[in-house]
Amino acid sequence: MTTEVVHEHADVRSLAGHSRRPRIGRGLAWLMLGVLLIVSLFPFYWAFRTAISDNGLLLSGEQTMAPIGPTTFNFERVLGLEPLASGGTATFDFWQILFNTVLVATFITIGQVWFSAMAAYAFARLKWKGRDSVFYIYLSGLMIPPIITLIPNFILIRNLDLINTYTGIILPFFLMTPFAVFFLRQFFLGINRNIEEAAFIDGAGHFAVFFRVILPMAAAPMFTLGILTYITAWNEFLWPLVVGREETKRVFTVALNIFTSQLPGSSPDWTGLMAAAMLSAAPVIALFLIFGRRVVDSIQFSGIK
């Protein structure tokens, strides 16, 4: 009898020890997650803190974690409600730059999603000689750094007389990309072929199947690809810098450089730069906050790890 009691107490202690261990592990996991979250969000806080600080006090005053001389003056300058910089040579037409960026990102997104969907359908559902070999050769483009294609693309755009035009900025990104084709092809491969065969029996051709069957079913991954493409196009810097140098064709990433073009001897306009950066990042941050969960779910469903 005593032995049974001892065993029961031992079992209870063992269960208690096992229950404590998962709690400790979960607590450490949450602690690590909290630390990573703080580290990830701290640059955004620091940019916002700088944006609402007074530039003169920021450069000459004591540095603290809190904003120094909190003010909305920097955002008013960026939005054109106040002079941009006293004694500076920089100009920042926020609404023109916003129009340029939205226009460029929208057309790039429409072109990439549309042409990538057609290419992905050809690689996933059509049978033709050398299909897989062509696909893998095309996919190898993911390993080519964009800087390698910069000069050939620039020479082509210059010969077409498209420098400082919206077309010149958009054209190299307008057609399909290896990632976009691969992303949609993964989804198309998972579509049941019986659906296509039923459409073929009803007399539909490949174009009818693509437009009436495949595209409606692929609405979710195409939307996800559109979000990812739009964010990438919005953040593109090097190509718009090379091709769209005129003030009327600047996008946000290029226009932010104007805050470093102050007169010699003047202090950098860090507060204006951070205010402009916050305003330029706000649309894509809002876009991802709204549709971020949908993007993650679509990536998992498409089989991309």
XYZ file of C-alpha atoms in Angstrom:
305
model
C 0.000 0.000 0.000
C 2.818 2.365 0.937
C 4.600 1.535 -2.286
C 1.530 2.510 -4.339
C 1.306 5.854 -2.534
C 4.978 6.529 -3.219
C 4.479 5.734 -6.912
C 1.439 8.006 -7.067
C 3.407 10.887 -5.525
C 6.260 10.266 -7.951
C 3.859 10.329 -10.908
C 2.342 13.599 -9.670
C 5.777 15.186 -9.307
C 6.746 13.952 -12.777
C 3.614 15.438 -14.342
C 4.175 18.709 -12.508
C 7.746 18.854 -13.798
C 6.601 18.206 -17.376
C 3.909 20.895 -17.123
C 6.404 23.443 -15.771
C 8.875 22.841 -18.580
C 6.488 23.772 -21.417
C 5.470 26.903 -19.512
C 9.106 27.937 -19.134
C 9.785 27.221 -22.820
C 6.712 29.144 -23.901
C 7.692 32.060 -21.685
C 11.172 32.166 -23.196
C 9.687 31.994 -26.694
C 7.399 34.949 -25.972
C 10.298 36.864 -24.447
C 12.450 36.277 -27.524
C 9.553 37.256 -29.780
C 9.108 40.470 -27.805
C 12.815 41.307 -28.111
C 12.774 40.694 -31.875
C 9.638 42.821 -32.209
C 11.256 45.715 -30.356
C 14.429 45.436 -32.441
C 12.381 45.380 -35.666
C 10.137 48.322 -34.750
C 12.786 50.527 -33.157
C 14.009 52.024 -36.504
C 10.430 53.076 -37.286
C 10.092 54.713 -33.894
C 13.437 56.483 -34.294
C 12.433 57.779 -37.725
C 9.117 59.054 -36.311
C 10.892 60.593 -33.305
C 13.255 62.427 -35.644
C 10.411 63.500 -37.945
C 8.519 65.293 -35.163
C 11.623 66.893 -33.615
C 12.953 70.395 -34.212
C 15.932 70.176 -36.582
C 17.991 72.860 -34.827
C 17.446 71.379 -31.376
C 18.050 67.882 -32.705
C 21.545 68.750 -33.952
C 22.605 70.964 -31.055
C 20.619 69.656 -28.093
C 21.018 66.670 -25.838
C 20.004 63.388 -27.468
C 17.161 61.510 -25.772
C 14.775 58.737 -26.691
C 11.872 61.187 -26.646
C 11.225 63.738 -29.451
C 13.161 66.994 -29.040
C 10.917 70.031 -29.371
C 7.920 68.084 -30.770
C 6.388 69.762 -33.803
C 4.384 68.951 -36.939
C 6.295 71.595 -38.906
C 8.388 68.992 -40.757
C 5.326 67.206 -42.139
C 3.837 70.555 -43.141
C 7.026 71.371 -45.061
C 6.985 68.047 -46.883
C 3.312 68.456 -47.799
C 4.024 71.913 -49.198
C 2.192 73.842 -46.485
C 5.424 75.541 -45.394
C 8.775 76.361 -47.109
C 10.840 73.210 -47.365
C 14.165 74.463 -46.064
C 15.278 77.960 -45.258
C 18.464 78.720 -47.170
C 18.383 75.395 -49.043
C 18.152 74.554 -52.706
C 15.932 71.500 -52.371
C 12.399 71.256 -53.713
C 9.903 68.544 -52.886
C 6.575 68.535 -54.716
C 4.930 65.841 -52.590
C 1.738 65.444 -54.628
C 3.572 65.240 -57.980
C 5.985 62.690 -56.529
C 3.080 60.697 -55.079
C 1.393 60.700 -58.507
C 4.624 59.546 -60.198
C 5.176 56.731 -57.706
C 1.590 55.472 -57.824
C 1.580 55.583 -61.636
C 4.864 53.702 -61.993
C 4.047 51.078 -59.346
C 0.529 50.502 -60.722
C 1.589 49.941 -64.333
C 4.489 47.697 -63.300
C 2.127 45.624 -61.160
C -0.513 45.280 -63.886
C 2.061 44.272 -66.499
C 3.938 41.800 -64.331
C 0.859 40.041 -62.985
C -0.818 39.784 -66.394
C 2.145 38.535 -68.426
C 3.426 36.321 -65.604
C 0.028 34.615 -65.406
C 0.123 33.794 -69.122
C 3.711 32.531 -68.940
C 2.988 30.472 -65.815
C -0.029 28.863 -67.511
C 2.107 27.914 -70.510
C 4.776 26.366 -68.259
C 2.287 24.568 -65.986
C -0.577 23.366 -68.192
C 0.519 23.325 -71.833
C 2.566 20.433 -73.211
C 5.335 21.366 -75.610
C 8.817 20.079 -76.347
C 11.512 21.356 -74.015
C 9.024 23.027 -71.668
C 10.748 22.053 -68.422
C 14.228 22.849 -69.770
C 13.119 26.314 -70.889
C 11.466 26.904 -67.532
C 14.592 26.013 -65.538
C 16.766 28.153 -67.798
C 14.347 31.040 -67.330
C 14.239 30.420 -63.571
C 18.029 30.764 -63.419
C 17.429 34.483 -63.919
C 16.758 34.622 -60.174
C 20.506 34.170 -59.657
C 21.476 37.175 -61.817
C 22.006 40.358 -59.754
C 19.946 43.287 -61.111
C 23.057 45.484 -61.280
C 24.359 43.320 -64.148
C 21.394 44.225 -66.380
C 21.446 47.917 -65.445
C 23.839 49.115 -68.161
C 22.312 47.070 -71.045
C 18.828 48.253 -70.056
C 20.015 51.848 -69.823
C 21.595 51.693 -73.309
C 18.373 50.234 -74.713
C 16.174 52.890 -73.063
C 18.547 55.650 -74.196
C 18.520 54.386 -77.794
C 14.715 54.369 -77.672
C 14.841 57.998 -76.454
C 12.904 57.127 -73.290
C 15.178 58.748 -70.699
C 13.204 60.874 -68.203
C 9.887 59.357 -69.239
C 7.381 57.203 -67.386
C 7.726 54.570 -70.109
C 11.484 54.367 -69.583
C 11.045 53.784 -65.844
C 8.293 51.199 -66.263
C 9.411 49.223 -69.322
C 12.211 47.004 -67.859
C 9.855 45.794 -65.106
C 6.646 45.614 -67.121
C 6.939 42.033 -68.392
C 7.124 38.833 -66.362
C 9.878 38.105 -63.858
C 11.247 34.670 -62.842
C 9.834 34.898 -59.319
C 6.359 35.934 -60.498
C 6.193 33.119 -63.056
C 7.434 30.561 -60.524
C 4.944 31.791 -57.907
C 1.910 31.431 -60.198
C 3.142 28.214 -61.810
C 3.180 26.558 -58.370
C -0.504 27.371 -57.985
C -1.477 26.348 -61.521
C 0.177 22.943 -61.025
C -2.206 22.261 -58.134
C -5.384 22.837 -60.160
C -7.281 19.646 -60.912
C -6.934 18.769 -64.585
C -10.458 17.378 -64.650
C -11.740 20.958 -64.577
C -9.802 21.796 -67.747
C -10.818 18.569 -69.434
C -14.474 19.316 -68.746
C -14.048 22.730 -70.373
C -12.310 21.167 -73.394
C -15.170 18.674 -73.769
C -17.588 21.619 -73.866
C -15.632 23.003 -76.815
C -13.445 25.583 -75.073
C -9.927 26.240 -76.336
C -6.819 27.085 -74.343
C -7.565 30.813 -74.377
C -11.128 30.254 -73.173
C -9.927 27.889 -70.431
C -7.288 30.397 -69.324
C -9.639 33.378 -69.185
C -12.832 31.681 -67.986
C -11.531 28.876 -65.762
C -7.937 29.407 -64.641
C -7.938 33.172 -63.979
C -11.052 33.151 -61.734
C -9.562 30.300 -59.701
C -6.202 32.092 -59.476
C -7.639 35.375 -58.208
C -6.158 34.964 -54.705
C -2.522 34.185 -55.687
C -2.625 36.817 -58.443
C -3.819 39.372 -55.907
C -0.998 38.348 -53.568
C 1.540 38.637 -56.369
C 0.125 42.070 -57.164
C 0.673 43.228 -53.569
C 4.261 41.933 -53.506
C 5.016 43.445 -56.923
C 3.486 46.791 -55.960
C 5.589 47.017 -52.795
C 8.752 46.081 -54.708
C 8.039 48.649 -57.427
C 7.275 51.317 -54.822
C 10.651 50.733 -53.140
C 12.721 50.546 -56.364
C 15.542 53.089 -56.258
C 18.484 52.511 -58.580
C 16.667 52.298 -61.926
C 14.397 55.350 -61.343
C 17.486 57.246 -60.177
C 19.314 56.491 -63.434
C 16.393 57.015 -65.831
C 14.009 59.453 -64.101
C 16.296 62.269 -63.020
C 14.020 65.177 -63.944
C 11.975 66.686 -61.128
C 8.678 65.954 -62.892
C 9.496 62.223 -63.153
C 10.933 61.563 -59.692
C 9.512 58.807 -57.531
C 9.660 58.818 -53.730
C 12.904 56.871 -53.353
C 14.712 59.267 -55.679
C 13.060 62.427 -54.366
C 14.198 61.706 -50.813
C 17.739 62.529 -51.942
C 16.841 66.197 -52.294
C 17.119 66.631 -48.534
C 20.885 66.205 -48.852
C 21.180 68.986 -51.454
C 21.312 71.875 -49.018
C 23.630 74.840 -49.493
C 27.272 74.266 -48.416
C 27.730 74.879 -44.728
C 24.117 74.233 -43.798
C 23.189 71.377 -41.498
C 21.519 68.259 -42.933
C 17.730 68.386 -42.874
C 17.334 65.114 -40.987
C 13.895 65.969 -39.639
C 12.539 66.783 -43.095
C 14.113 63.633 -44.514
C 12.506 61.444 -41.858
C 9.117 63.148 -42.279
C 9.238 62.552 -46.032
C 10.363 58.950 -45.486
C 7.486 58.303 -43.085
C 4.946 59.738 -45.531
C 6.401 57.797 -48.461
C 6.360 54.514 -46.526
C 2.851 54.982 -45.102
C 0.905 53.701 -48.175
C 2.823 50.420 -48.520
C 2.814 49.835 -44.753
C -0.961 50.296 -44.717
C -1.268 47.997 -47.734
C 0.669 45.226 -46.046
C -1.120 45.632 -42.701
C -4.467 45.224 -44.448
C -3.551 42.327 -46.734
C -0.501 40.839 -44.966
C -2.311 37.760 -43.645
C -3.721 37.031 -47.084
C -0.250 37.302 -48.621
C 1.243 34.839 -46.122
C -1.615 32.351 -46.592
C -1.280 32.459 -50.385
C 2.478 31.905 -50.221
C 1.983 28.849 -48.015
C -0.796 27.532 -50.279
C 1.421 27.940 -53.342
C 4.037 25.656 -51.796
C 6.814 28.256 -51.472
C 8.815 27.675 -48.304
